């Protein structure tokens, strides 16, 4: 009967593509040939007006699956009565409370569906064009409150059943082999199913009922009396599904496994696969016994989208090669950072254009064209940014390599597969028909519908946060033994997660206390992830896909960045629980528009927030002491540090350095020599960011924007040099000093991975940004503030970084072709 159900579920797809097909009709249908009572083949012509016939076929399949569902509920209820009877004796198997928790609402659900089945069955068996059954589905949907109560109790029911099985052998035997009656006239009188599998059936059923309502509506004429009733039932069902506790995976039945059990979808998502030395975006489906890698087929307009299976591995044959076992793979082509940054800039500029078009009520065609360009850039970014290797191997054949952008995501996939592999799995080979049916079911079963890019978001969805998130990672508890421990922080950006910060390694402890603060730039972010690792120092544990030592993830957790919670001046303290480990952290958020505000220091004795001309005059120096000392220290021991200036320093260390520079403490040099180099780099960036006005000045900002946009190279050179000349001397000398330093850093790009473009991306918006007044005059949203001129700011600094050496004396001496008032 389940095969028939699958055939009918597959019917829609066949109807789209074929003029004539053969259907094994459900026994509940009206026989039209000799041999009544046995399945037979009928030819069905696809013509207009066949809607009623399709309704009957959909209902026949649904009724057959409803019979199976009722039998499953009966099997679940069967042990309840004897268990209740023993509960009051001197030797109870379970207590009354345990019984009521495990079987909560099952009796009510059984009665609802038995009544529904008894009313629907005669209507399908005596089918004609006048049959109405919308009221039955509407009534079924109106009783979903019972399901809500079941769903809310579901986790507790599962946990209770598991604990009882562990503590009571008698109950364990009962729960491992519940007998489910087979459908009428089925060859199998009974099948054995576990209690855990049966307890999941009600959740699975709501999803199946919703899919059937979709199909019924599609084949019901709008003027049919059932149409509004089915519409109402679908609305109620969809609202219910969206409100279900997110902790319960929307796993839905696909087909039967080789052992005859129900195959369910456990997890799916888009991953980048390395195939034939190129990156391919795949949709990966993890079922209870098989991992299937697919891609969406290109279809002509009006046709259902379908998946094409690229490969599959039965979980019984799937292994994760350990670092020492894996073979060295061909070098994965990494996209240059500056090209990825260019894509981000283009995406932000396009987003800004789309918002302007909408605000000006522009043509929908122009908006769609911009959206298409934005999607193309986001797709390229999604495809080319992941670098974290995730290799899986079929013990009977080849290996497959995925690239992910997040270690959290890699861990989720690995854990989900390993959890399923704990069960008694069998190896198998799918026939071409079985593979076709399984692949065909993916489109309906998928839980991730769209490629994770921001252009796929609805207009009313949250755009996320733009600005700076300050996070203090305080401590962690719950480790069973001492280890070398550290945490990393990930946030989502441009539709995917990236690692943004890392604490120091706290050695040989079960209760690490980091108390480290980080400033993380957010670009449309909605979530923060924290991962806790045990540091591995064993050089044999090197991953051959990226030559990095593999550290062990001890726990991971995620929280939503709720603007109302984080957008306050005060710190918000929270705890993330992960695998028994509790990590305590605090956070607060500064929006982009707030970060544009430069607050001059009230006291003129320090260096932060004080005009550069005041500081150089007081110090009797051409370049501020803080700039010279930070640059010297970076060049001495940080010029080969991977990600120098890009990786966040610990905020508490940066604040400590800020305080000693402001106080002109005699211990500055000693403190600098002991301090983490990323904190020193962060202090230099903070100094420039906290200047009362940017180093390249508010007054010249519009001219820099116009100069970099010039097309003629000679005109651009003339203008850009003239603008430098127009800077106050302390600003110009400091800028040229910094310029030469950044060029020396970029010379070590093969080691430190910091190109001129990367450095321009880090420093451009700090040295050159619109004044607060100008920002308010031209821009409205936080996203616009980020995207509007950032690309041009980066290009200005990049222009000077790529220019042959510029000396202060020559600038002042050389006469330009012409001079203009700026």
mmCIF file of N, CA and C in Angstrom, residues 11 17 27 40 63 94 157 211 216 285 289 356 360 368 403 411 559 563 567 574 576 588 611 614 729 742 750 758:
data_model
loop_
_atom_site.group_PDB
_atom_site.id
_atom_site.type_symbol
_atom_site.label_atom_id
_atom_site.label_comp_id
_atom_site.label_asym_id
_atom_site.label_seq_id
_atom_site.Cartn_x
_atom_site.Cartn_y
_atom_site.Cartn_z
ATOM 1 N N UNK A 11 2.602 10.981 -9.112
ATOM 2 C CA UNK A 11 1.726 11.137 -10.273
ATOM 3 C C UNK A 11 1.771 12.538 -10.870
ATOM 4 N N UNK A 17 4.778 15.765 -17.582
ATOM 5 C CA UNK A 17 5.710 15.460 -18.668
ATOM 6 C C UNK A 17 5.165 14.514 -19.738
ATOM 7 N N UNK A 27 -6.744 0.396 -4.487
ATOM 8 C CA UNK A 27 -7.864 -0.532 -4.393
ATOM 9 C C UNK A 27 -9.128 0.158 -3.944
ATOM 10 N N UNK A 40 -5.024 -2.979 -10.862
ATOM 11 C CA UNK A 40 -4.982 -3.135 -12.318
ATOM 12 C C UNK A 40 -4.474 -1.852 -12.944
ATOM 13 N N UNK A 63 -6.370 8.337 1.376
ATOM 14 C CA UNK A 63 -7.181 7.431 2.195
ATOM 15 C C UNK A 63 -6.397 6.168 2.545
ATOM 16 N N UNK A 94 5.423 0.784 34.489
ATOM 17 C CA UNK A 94 5.562 2.245 34.480
ATOM 18 C C UNK A 94 4.589 2.845 35.476
ATOM 19 N N UNK A 157 7.903 13.304 25.951
ATOM 20 C CA UNK A 157 7.426 11.938 25.747
ATOM 21 C C UNK A 157 8.574 11.034 25.298
ATOM 22 N N UNK A 211 0.375 18.806 2.403
ATOM 23 C CA UNK A 211 0.752 18.551 1.002
ATOM 24 C C UNK A 211 -0.444 18.070 0.192
ATOM 25 N N UNK A 216 -5.072 18.823 -3.686
ATOM 26 C CA UNK A 216 -6.529 18.862 -3.889
ATOM 27 C C UNK A 216 -6.962 20.217 -4.438
ATOM 28 N N UNK A 285 20.813 15.968 0.578
ATOM 29 C CA UNK A 285 19.692 15.441 1.362
ATOM 30 C C UNK A 285 20.182 14.279 2.234
ATOM 31 N N UNK A 289 18.848 6.616 6.102
ATOM 32 C CA UNK A 289 19.801 5.554 5.767
ATOM 33 C C UNK A 289 20.670 5.864 4.547
ATOM 34 N N UNK A 356 16.798 52.659 -3.714
ATOM 35 C CA UNK A 356 16.511 53.983 -4.288
ATOM 36 C C UNK A 356 15.401 53.902 -5.331
ATOM 37 N N UNK A 360 11.847 55.774 -5.119
ATOM 38 C CA UNK A 360 11.406 56.690 -6.189
ATOM 39 C C UNK A 360 10.291 56.092 -7.043
ATOM 40 N N UNK A 368 13.713 44.586 -11.291
ATOM 41 C CA UNK A 368 13.960 43.154 -11.528
ATOM 42 C C UNK A 368 15.337 42.931 -12.154
ATOM 43 N N UNK A 403 33.142 22.078 0.336
ATOM 44 C CA UNK A 403 33.789 23.230 0.962
ATOM 45 C C UNK A 403 32.720 24.048 1.671
ATOM 46 N N UNK A 411 30.289 20.677 11.473
ATOM 47 C CA UNK A 411 30.033 19.860 12.662
ATOM 48 C C UNK A 411 28.593 19.354 12.685
ATOM 49 N N UNK A 559 22.650 31.957 18.856
ATOM 50 C CA UNK A 559 21.545 32.804 19.320
ATOM 51 C C UNK A 559 21.176 33.798 18.225
ATOM 52 N N UNK A 563 17.411 42.876 17.550
ATOM 53 C CA UNK A 563 17.782 44.300 17.654
ATOM 54 C C UNK A 563 17.330 44.933 18.965
ATOM 55 N N UNK A 567 20.511 46.400 20.845
ATOM 56 C CA UNK A 567 20.671 47.827 20.542
ATOM 57 C C UNK A 567 20.431 48.680 21.785
ATOM 58 N N UNK A 574 24.472 36.800 28.644
ATOM 59 C CA UNK A 574 23.692 35.616 28.274
ATOM 60 C C UNK A 574 24.565 34.370 28.435
ATOM 61 N N UNK A 576 25.120 30.434 26.562
ATOM 62 C CA UNK A 576 24.793 29.445 25.535
ATOM 63 C C UNK A 576 25.140 28.070 26.099
ATOM 64 N N UNK A 588 26.965 43.962 23.254
ATOM 65 C CA UNK A 588 26.197 45.178 22.966
ATOM 66 C C UNK A 588 26.507 45.576 21.527
ATOM 67 N N UNK A 611 42.562 66.276 17.984
ATOM 68 C CA UNK A 611 42.992 66.616 16.626
ATOM 69 C C UNK A 611 44.460 66.261 16.417
ATOM 70 N N UNK A 614 46.947 69.060 16.982
ATOM 71 C CA UNK A 614 47.199 69.358 18.409
ATOM 72 C C UNK A 614 48.229 68.388 18.973
ATOM 73 N N UNK A 729 49.386 69.744 6.776
ATOM 74 C CA UNK A 729 50.677 69.033 6.804
ATOM 75 C C UNK A 729 50.701 67.828 7.752
ATOM 76 N N UNK A 742 51.882 50.250 5.018
ATOM 77 C CA UNK A 742 50.923 49.277 4.469
ATOM 78 C C UNK A 742 51.487 48.595 3.221
ATOM 79 N N UNK A 750 52.216 36.672 0.479
ATOM 80 C CA UNK A 750 52.234 35.196 0.423
ATOM 81 C C UNK A 750 52.199 34.551 1.812
ATOM 82 N N UNK A 758 43.136 44.067 0.386
ATOM 83 C CA UNK A 758 42.650 43.742 1.734
ATOM 84 C C UNK A 758 42.915 44.886 2.703
#
